[in-house]
Amino acid sequence: MNNGLSRFNVVSLVAGFAFLYLPILLLVIYSFNESRLVTVWSGFSTKWYVELFSNQGLLDAAWVTFRVALISATVATVLGTMAAITLTRHLRFRGRVLFTGMVFAPLVMPEVITGLSLLLLFVAVGLDRGFLTVTLAHITFSMCFVAVVVQSRLLTFDRSLEEAAMDLGATPVRTFFQVTLPVILPAVISGWMLAFTLSLDDLVIASFTSGPGATTLPMKIYSQVRLGVTPEINAVCTILIAVVTTGVIAASLLNKQREVQRARDEQAARKEGG
C-alpha cells in the first residue's frame, strides 16, 4: 500500500511538473529553431536572437518594461516595508482595519477591476496615460505582496535586539537601519524580487493604464501573438525566463550566504560568551 501510494505520489509530481515546465522547455528549444515555423524543427540556429535585437519595437517595449519594473519594485518595496512595520508594531490605532483592507485589497481584487479603477482615477485627475501611470499602477498592486512577505518575517523578529540597541543609546532610526533592517533584509529582497517579477509579467493592468510611448513588453508580445507566434517571440520569452531565473538564483544564494554568516556570528558570540 505504501509503495503504491509512493509511486502514485511520484507519478503525480512528475506529471504536475511536466505540465508546468514542459511548455517552457519547448519554447526555449524552439527559440533556436532554424525554421520560421515554430512547430517544425529544422536545425539549430541563433538567427532569431539576431533578428530580435534588430527589432526596434520589441527593444523599446523591453526598455519600458525594465524601467517600470525597476522603479515600481523599488518604490513598492519601501512602501510595503513601511506598511508591514505599521501593521506589525502598531496593533491599535484609529483606522487600522481600513488601512489593513486597503493594503491587502489588491491581493484579492481582480486585475480587470484594479486596472479599470486606476484608469478612471487617472482620467478624473487629468493625468495623461503613459510611463508614469503604468509605474503608479504597478506600485499600487505590487506593494501588497511586499507587505505580506516582510510582515511574515517581522512576526518572528526578536524585539529584544531592538530594545538592547536603544538601551545602548541608539535612536529608533539608527536601530532600524543597523539592527532591524539587516535581519529582515532577506525578506525585503524577496519582496523586491516578487514585485519586480510581477511588474515584468503584468498585462491586464498595463493595458488599462498605458498610453502612447509606454507599451510594455507583455502588451507587445500579446499584440504580435494574436497574428501568430513567431520565433522572435520565443527568443524574447527565453531571454525573460533567463533574466527571472538568474534573479531568483542570485537572491537564493544571497539569502543562503547571509544565513551562513549569521550562523557563524552566533557561534562566535557563544564562544566569546563562554
PDB file of N, CA and C in Angstrom, residues 143-218:
ATOM      1  N   MET A 143       2.776  46.527  -4.111  1.00  0.00           N
ATOM      2  CA  MET A 143       3.142  46.895  -2.754  1.00  0.00           C
ATOM      3  C   MET A 143       2.595  45.902  -1.732  1.00  0.00           C
ATOM      4  N   CYS A 144       1.381  45.390  -1.977  1.00  0.00           N
ATOM      5  CA  CYS A 144       0.769  44.486  -1.010  1.00  0.00           C
ATOM      6  C   CYS A 144       1.543  43.168  -0.915  1.00  0.00           C
ATOM      7  N   PHE A 145       2.114  42.708  -2.015  1.00  0.00           N
ATOM      8  CA  PHE A 145       2.889  41.473  -1.981  1.00  0.00           C
ATOM      9  C   PHE A 145       4.154  41.648  -1.145  1.00  0.00           C
ATOM     10  N   VAL A 146       4.792  42.804  -1.257  1.00  0.00           N
ATOM     11  CA  VAL A 146       5.952  43.095  -0.424  1.00  0.00           C
ATOM     12  C   VAL A 146       5.551  43.140   1.047  1.00  0.00           C
ATOM     13  N   ALA A 147       4.424  43.771   1.339  1.00  0.00           N
ATOM     14  CA  ALA A 147       3.965  43.881   2.719  1.00  0.00           C
ATOM     15  C   ALA A 147       3.726  42.507   3.338  1.00  0.00           C
ATOM     16  N   VAL A 148       3.162  41.585   2.585  1.00  0.00           N
ATOM     17  CA  VAL A 148       2.902  40.238   3.105  1.00  0.00           C
ATOM     18  C   VAL A 148       4.209  39.519   3.421  1.00  0.00           C
ATOM     19  N   VAL A 149       5.180  39.604   2.517  1.00  0.00           N
ATOM     20  CA  VAL A 149       6.455  38.912   2.715  1.00  0.00           C
ATOM     21  C   VAL A 149       7.208  39.483   3.912  1.00  0.00           C
ATOM     22  N   VAL A 150       7.294  40.799   3.993  1.00  0.00           N
ATOM     23  CA  VAL A 150       8.044  41.428   5.090  1.00  0.00           C
ATOM     24  C   VAL A 150       7.318  41.250   6.413  1.00  0.00           C
ATOM     25  N   GLN A 151       5.993  41.333   6.407  1.00  0.00           N
ATOM     26  CA  GLN A 151       5.238  41.159   7.642  1.00  0.00           C
ATOM     27  C   GLN A 151       5.438  39.766   8.226  1.00  0.00           C
ATOM     28  N   SER A 152       5.494  38.741   7.383  1.00  0.00           N
ATOM     29  CA  SER A 152       5.713  37.379   7.872  1.00  0.00           C
ATOM     30  C   SER A 152       7.065  37.256   8.581  1.00  0.00           C
ATOM     31  N   ARG A 153       8.057  38.007   8.123  1.00  0.00           N
ATOM     32  CA  ARG A 153       9.372  37.980   8.790  1.00  0.00           C
ATOM     33  C   ARG A 153       9.350  38.795  10.076  1.00  0.00           C
ATOM     34  N   LEU A 154       8.663  39.903  10.078  1.00  0.00           N
ATOM     35  CA  LEU A 154       8.612  40.733  11.278  1.00  0.00           C
ATOM     36  C   LEU A 154       7.863  40.056  12.416  1.00  0.00           C
ATOM     37  N   LEU A 155       6.928  39.179  12.097  1.00  0.00           N
ATOM     38  CA  LEU A 155       6.172  38.491  13.141  1.00  0.00           C
ATOM     39  C   LEU A 155       7.053  37.566  13.973  1.00  0.00           C
ATOM     40  N   THR A 156       8.166  37.098  13.400  1.00  0.00           N
ATOM     41  CA  THR A 156       9.091  36.218  14.125  1.00  0.00           C
ATOM     42  C   THR A 156      10.356  36.950  14.554  1.00  0.00           C
ATOM     43  N   PHE A 157      10.354  38.269  14.442  1.00  0.00           N
ATOM     44  CA  PHE A 157      11.539  39.052  14.774  1.00  0.00           C
ATOM     45  C   PHE A 157      11.667  39.186  16.291  1.00  0.00           C
ATOM     46  N   ASP A 158      12.902  39.046  16.778  1.00  0.00           N
ATOM     47  CA  ASP A 158      13.186  39.159  18.213  1.00  0.00           C
ATOM     48  C   ASP A 158      13.312  40.637  18.577  1.00  0.00           C
ATOM     49  N   ARG A 159      12.287  41.175  19.242  1.00  0.00           N
ATOM     50  CA  ARG A 159      12.269  42.601  19.584  1.00  0.00           C
ATOM     51  C   ARG A 159      13.330  42.967  20.623  1.00  0.00           C
ATOM     52  N   SER A 160      13.851  41.968  21.324  1.00  0.00           N
ATOM     53  CA  SER A 160      14.866  42.271  22.340  1.00  0.00           C
ATOM     54  C   SER A 160      16.136  42.847  21.714  1.00  0.00           C
ATOM     55  N   LEU A 161      16.398  42.530  20.457  1.00  0.00           N
ATOM     56  CA  LEU A 161      17.568  43.093  19.776  1.00  0.00           C
ATOM     57  C   LEU A 161      17.414  44.600  19.628  1.00  0.00           C
ATOM     58  N   GLU A 162      16.234  45.052  19.269  1.00  0.00           N
ATOM     59  CA  GLU A 162      15.987  46.486  19.153  1.00  0.00           C
ATOM     60  C   GLU A 162      16.036  47.158  20.519  1.00  0.00           C
ATOM     61  N   GLU A 163      15.462  46.505  21.509  1.00  0.00           N
ATOM     62  CA  GLU A 163      15.461  47.080  22.853  1.00  0.00           C
ATOM     63  C   GLU A 163      16.881  47.222  23.383  1.00  0.00           C
ATOM     64  N   ALA A 164      17.721  46.234  23.109  1.00  0.00           N
ATOM     65  CA  ALA A 164      19.114  46.309  23.557  1.00  0.00           C
ATOM     66  C   ALA A 164      19.843  47.454  22.864  1.00  0.00           C
ATOM     67  N   ALA A 165      19.601  47.637  21.582  1.00  0.00           N
ATOM     68  CA  ALA A 165      20.245  48.721  20.841  1.00  0.00           C
ATOM     69  C   ALA A 165      19.815  50.082  21.374  1.00  0.00           C
ATOM     70  N   MET A 166      18.536  50.263  21.655  1.00  0.00           N
ATOM     71  CA  MET A 166      18.062  51.552  22.173  1.00  0.00           C
ATOM     72  C   MET A 166      18.515  51.776  23.608  1.00  0.00           C
ATOM     73  N   ASP A 167      18.662  50.696  24.383  1.00  0.00           N
ATOM     74  CA  ASP A 167      19.196  50.846  25.739  1.00  0.00           C
ATOM     75  C   ASP A 167      20.642  51.333  25.711  1.00  0.00           C
ATOM     76  N   LEU A 168      21.354  51.010  24.628  1.00  0.00           N
ATOM     77  CA  LEU A 168      22.743  51.447  24.488  1.00  0.00           C
ATOM     78  C   LEU A 168      22.856  52.838  23.880  1.00  0.00           C
ATOM     79  N   GLY A 169      21.726  53.486  23.633  1.00  0.00           N
ATOM     80  CA  GLY A 169      21.737  54.872  23.179  1.00  0.00           C
ATOM     81  C   GLY A 169      21.410  55.087  21.720  1.00  0.00           C
ATOM     82  N   ALA A 170      21.070  54.046  20.986  1.00  0.00           N
ATOM     83  CA  ALA A 170      20.749  54.201  19.576  1.00  0.00           C
ATOM     84  C   ALA A 170      19.355  54.806  19.418  1.00  0.00           C
ATOM     85  N   THR A 171      19.206  55.693  18.456  1.00  0.00           N
ATOM     86  CA  THR A 171      17.905  56.278  18.153  1.00  0.00           C
ATOM     87  C   THR A 171      17.049  55.247  17.412  1.00  0.00           C
ATOM     88  N   PRO A 172      15.728  55.433  17.379  1.00  0.00           N
ATOM     89  CA  PRO A 172      14.871  54.482  16.648  1.00  0.00           C
ATOM     90  C   PRO A 172      15.265  54.333  15.180  1.00  0.00           C
ATOM     91  N   VAL A 173      15.645  55.454  14.542  1.00  0.00           N
ATOM     92  CA  VAL A 173      16.035  55.378  13.131  1.00  0.00           C
ATOM     93  C   VAL A 173      17.323  54.573  12.975  1.00  0.00           C
ATOM     94  N   ARG A 174      18.304  54.864  13.827  1.00  0.00           N
ATOM     95  CA  ARG A 174      19.564  54.128  13.753  1.00  0.00           C
ATOM     96  C   ARG A 174      19.360  52.663  14.109  1.00  0.00           C
ATOM     97  N   THR A 175      18.488  52.373  15.049  1.00  0.00           N
ATOM     98  CA  THR A 175      18.183  50.988  15.407  1.00  0.00           C
ATOM     99  C   THR A 175      17.587  50.237  14.230  1.00  0.00           C
ATOM    100  N   PHE A 176      16.716  50.912  13.489  1.00  0.00           N
ATOM    101  CA  PHE A 176      16.087  50.256  12.341  1.00  0.00           C
ATOM    102  C   PHE A 176      17.123  49.909  11.283  1.00  0.00           C
ATOM    103  N   PHE A 177      17.985  50.873  10.944  1.00  0.00           N
ATOM    104  CA  PHE A 177      18.928  50.650   9.850  1.00  0.00           C
ATOM    105  C   PHE A 177      20.092  49.742  10.245  1.00  0.00           C
ATOM    106  N   GLN A 178      20.461  49.690  11.522  1.00  0.00           N
ATOM    107  CA  GLN A 178      21.607  48.896  11.924  1.00  0.00           C
ATOM    108  C   GLN A 178      21.235  47.567  12.566  1.00  0.00           C
ATOM    109  N   VAL A 179      19.991  47.427  13.019  1.00  0.00           N
ATOM    110  CA  VAL A 179      19.585  46.184  13.693  1.00  0.00           C
ATOM    111  C   VAL A 179      18.435  45.508  12.951  1.00  0.00           C
ATOM    112  N   THR A 180      17.334  46.240  12.780  1.00  0.00           N
ATOM    113  CA  THR A 180      16.133  45.628  12.207  1.00  0.00           C
ATOM    114  C   THR A 180      16.316  45.293  10.736  1.00  0.00           C
ATOM    115  N   LEU A 181      16.761  46.269   9.951  1.00  0.00           N
ATOM    116  CA  LEU A 181      16.860  46.068   8.503  1.00  0.00           C
ATOM    117  C   LEU A 181      17.816  44.933   8.123  1.00  0.00           C
ATOM    118  N   PRO A 182      19.010  44.816   8.730  1.00  0.00           N
ATOM    119  CA  PRO A 182      19.872  43.683   8.361  1.00  0.00           C
ATOM    120  C   PRO A 182      19.229  42.316   8.616  1.00  0.00           C
ATOM    121  N   VAL A 183      18.398  42.227   9.660  1.00  0.00           N
ATOM    122  CA  VAL A 183      17.759  40.945   9.981  1.00  0.00           C
ATOM    123  C   VAL A 183      16.647  40.616   8.981  1.00  0.00           C
ATOM    124  N   ILE A 184      15.860  41.616   8.616  1.00  0.00           N
ATOM    125  CA  ILE A 184      14.732  41.365   7.712  1.00  0.00           C
ATOM    126  C   ILE A 184      15.114  41.568   6.250  1.00  0.00           C
ATOM    127  N   LEU A 185      16.394  41.856   5.991  1.00  0.00           N
ATOM    128  CA  LEU A 185      16.806  42.146   4.613  1.00  0.00           C
ATOM    129  C   LEU A 185      16.502  41.011   3.631  1.00  0.00           C
ATOM    130  N   PRO A 186      16.689  39.722   4.002  1.00  0.00           N
ATOM    131  CA  PRO A 186      16.305  38.669   3.048  1.00  0.00           C
ATOM    132  C   PRO A 186      14.838  38.740   2.634  1.00  0.00           C
ATOM    133  N   ALA A 187      13.950  39.067   3.571  1.00  0.00           N
ATOM    134  CA  ALA A 187      12.534  39.210   3.229  1.00  0.00           C
ATOM    135  C   ALA A 187      12.303  40.431   2.353  1.00  0.00           C
ATOM    136  N   VAL A 188      13.024  41.506   2.628  1.00  0.00           N
ATOM    137  CA  VAL A 188      12.892  42.713   1.800  1.00  0.00           C
ATOM    138  C   VAL A 188      13.357  42.433   0.375  1.00  0.00           C
ATOM    139  N   ILE A 189      14.477  41.723   0.243  1.00  0.00           N
ATOM    140  CA  ILE A 189      14.979  41.376  -1.095  1.00  0.00           C
ATOM    141  C   ILE A 189      13.993  40.458  -1.815  1.00  0.00           C
ATOM    142  N   SER A 190      13.436  39.501  -1.082  1.00  0.00           N
ATOM    143  CA  SER A 190      12.457  38.601  -1.682  1.00  0.00           C
ATOM    144  C   SER A 190      11.221  39.371  -2.138  1.00  0.00           C
ATOM    145  N   GLY A 191      10.792  40.330  -1.326  1.00  0.00           N
ATOM    146  CA  GLY A 191       9.655  41.158  -1.724  1.00  0.00           C
ATOM    147  C   GLY A 191       9.960  41.984  -2.960  1.00  0.00           C
ATOM    148  N   TRP A 192      11.184  42.522  -3.039  1.00  0.00           N
ATOM    149  CA  TRP A 192      11.567  43.290  -4.231  1.00  0.00           C
ATOM    150  C   TRP A 192      11.577  42.407  -5.471  1.00  0.00           C
ATOM    151  N   MET A 193      12.125  41.205  -5.339  1.00  0.00           N
ATOM    152  CA  MET A 193      12.154  40.286  -6.475  1.00  0.00           C
ATOM    153  C   MET A 193      10.754  39.920  -6.921  1.00  0.00           C
ATOM    154  N   LEU A 194       9.862  39.697  -5.964  1.00  0.00           N
ATOM    155  CA  LEU A 194       8.481  39.361  -6.303  1.00  0.00           C
ATOM    156  C   LEU A 194       7.805  40.520  -7.016  1.00  0.00           C
ATOM    157  N   ALA A 195       7.985  41.730  -6.505  1.00  0.00           N
ATOM    158  CA  ALA A 195       7.384  42.906  -7.139  1.00  0.00           C
ATOM    159  C   ALA A 195       7.959  43.128  -8.533  1.00  0.00           C
ATOM    160  N   PHE A 196       9.264  42.932  -8.689  1.00  0.00           N
ATOM    161  CA  PHE A 196       9.908  43.104  -9.992  1.00  0.00           C
ATOM    162  C   PHE A 196       9.357  42.094 -11.000  1.00  0.00           C
ATOM    163  N   THR A 197       9.210  40.838 -10.574  1.00  0.00           N
ATOM    164  CA  THR A 197       8.700  39.799 -11.462  1.00  0.00           C
ATOM    165  C   THR A 197       7.248  40.050 -11.837  1.00  0.00           C
ATOM    166  N   LEU A 198       6.436  40.462 -10.874  1.00  0.00           N
ATOM    167  CA  LEU A 198       5.029  40.746 -11.155  1.00  0.00           C
ATOM    168  C   LEU A 198       4.889  41.900 -12.137  1.00  0.00           C
ATOM    169  N   SER A 199       5.769  42.894 -12.025  1.00  0.00           N
ATOM    170  CA  SER A 199       5.713  44.014 -12.955  1.00  0.00           C
ATOM    171  C   SER A 199       6.101  43.579 -14.367  1.00  0.00           C
ATOM    172  N   LEU A 200       7.131  42.741 -14.472  1.00  0.00           N
ATOM    173  CA  LEU A 200       7.531  42.233 -15.781  1.00  0.00           C
ATOM    174  C   LEU A 200       6.411  41.442 -16.438  1.00  0.00           C
ATOM    175  N   ASP A 201       5.625  40.750 -15.616  1.00  0.00           N
ATOM    176  CA  ASP A 201       4.619  39.816 -16.129  1.00  0.00           C
ATOM    177  C   ASP A 201       3.268  40.472 -16.418  1.00  0.00           C
ATOM    178  N   ASP A 202       3.043  41.655 -15.888  1.00  0.00           N
ATOM    179  CA  ASP A 202       1.702  42.238 -15.944  1.00  0.00           C
ATOM    180  C   ASP A 202       1.294  42.602 -17.362  1.00  0.00           C
ATOM    181  N   LEU A 203       0.070  42.255 -17.702  1.00  0.00           N
ATOM    182  CA  LEU A 203      -0.513  42.606 -18.994  1.00  0.00           C
ATOM    183  C   LEU A 203      -1.820  43.370 -18.830  1.00  0.00           C
ATOM    184  N   VAL A 204      -2.690  42.889 -17.941  1.00  0.00           N
ATOM    185  CA  VAL A 204      -4.048  43.439 -17.837  1.00  0.00           C
ATOM    186  C   VAL A 204      -4.020  44.878 -17.341  1.00  0.00           C
ATOM    187  N   ILE A 205      -3.362  45.108 -16.195  1.00  0.00           N
ATOM    188  CA  ILE A 205      -3.360  46.447 -15.606  1.00  0.00           C
ATOM    189  C   ILE A 205      -2.618  47.428 -16.511  1.00  0.00           C
ATOM    190  N   ALA A 206      -1.508  46.985 -17.107  1.00  0.00           N
ATOM    191  CA  ALA A 206      -0.772  47.860 -18.020  1.00  0.00           C
ATOM    192  C   ALA A 206      -1.613  48.227 -19.238  1.00  0.00           C
ATOM    193  N   SER A 207      -2.467  47.320 -19.694  1.00  0.00           N
ATOM    194  CA  SER A 207      -3.318  47.605 -20.850  1.00  0.00           C
ATOM    195  C   SER A 207      -4.291  48.739 -20.563  1.00  0.00           C
ATOM    196  N   PHE A 208      -4.750  48.839 -19.311  1.00  0.00           N
ATOM    197  CA  PHE A 208      -5.683  49.901 -18.939  1.00  0.00           C
ATOM    198  C   PHE A 208      -4.974  51.232 -18.718  1.00  0.00           C
ATOM    199  N   THR A 209      -3.741  51.193 -18.220  1.00  0.00           N
ATOM    200  CA  THR A 209      -3.104  52.426 -17.752  1.00  0.00           C
ATOM    201  C   THR A 209      -1.993  52.935 -18.662  1.00  0.00           C
ATOM    202  N   SER A 210      -1.660  52.206 -19.719  1.00  0.00           N
ATOM    203  CA  SER A 210      -0.586  52.659 -20.605  1.00  0.00           C
ATOM    204  C   SER A 210      -1.130  53.617 -21.650  1.00  0.00           C
ATOM    205  N   GLY A 211      -0.200  54.285 -22.303  1.00  0.00           N
ATOM    206  CA  GLY A 211      -0.562  55.226 -23.346  1.00  0.00           C
ATOM    207  C   GLY A 211       0.495  55.244 -24.425  1.00  0.00           C
ATOM    208  N   PRO A 212       0.465  56.223 -25.309  1.00  0.00           N
ATOM    209  CA  PRO A 212       1.467  56.306 -26.384  1.00  0.00           C
ATOM    210  C   PRO A 212       2.880  56.398 -25.822  1.00  0.00           C
ATOM    211  N   GLY A 213       3.773  55.588 -26.366  1.00  0.00           N
ATOM    212  CA  GLY A 213       5.158  55.598 -25.924  1.00  0.00           C
ATOM    213  C   GLY A 213       5.412  54.819 -24.656  1.00  0.00           C
ATOM    214  N   ALA A 214       4.390  54.117 -24.138  1.00  0.00           N
ATOM    215  CA  ALA A 214       4.553  53.360 -22.896  1.00  0.00           C
ATOM    216  C   ALA A 214       4.040  51.938 -23.061  1.00  0.00           C
ATOM    217  N   THR A 215       4.265  51.352 -24.222  1.00  0.00           N
ATOM    218  CA  THR A 215       3.858  49.975 -24.468  1.00  0.00           C
ATOM    219  C   THR A 215       4.845  49.028 -23.805  1.00  0.00           C
ATOM    220  N   THR A 216       4.361  48.180 -22.920  1.00  0.00           N
ATOM    221  CA  THR A 216       5.233  47.241 -22.229  1.00  0.00           C
ATOM    222  C   THR A 216       5.444  45.992 -23.079  1.00  0.00           C
ATOM    223  N   LEU A 217       6.435  45.205 -22.698  1.00  0.00           N
ATOM    224  CA  LEU A 217       6.773  44.014 -23.471  1.00  0.00           C
ATOM    225  C   LEU A 217       5.638  42.988 -23.482  1.00  0.00           C
ATOM    226  N   PRO A 218       4.974  42.694 -22.361  1.00  0.00           N
ATOM    227  CA  PRO A 218       3.825  41.771 -22.444  1.00  0.00           C
ATOM    228  C   PRO A 218       2.739  42.254 -23.401  1.00  0.00           C
TER     229      PRO A 218
END
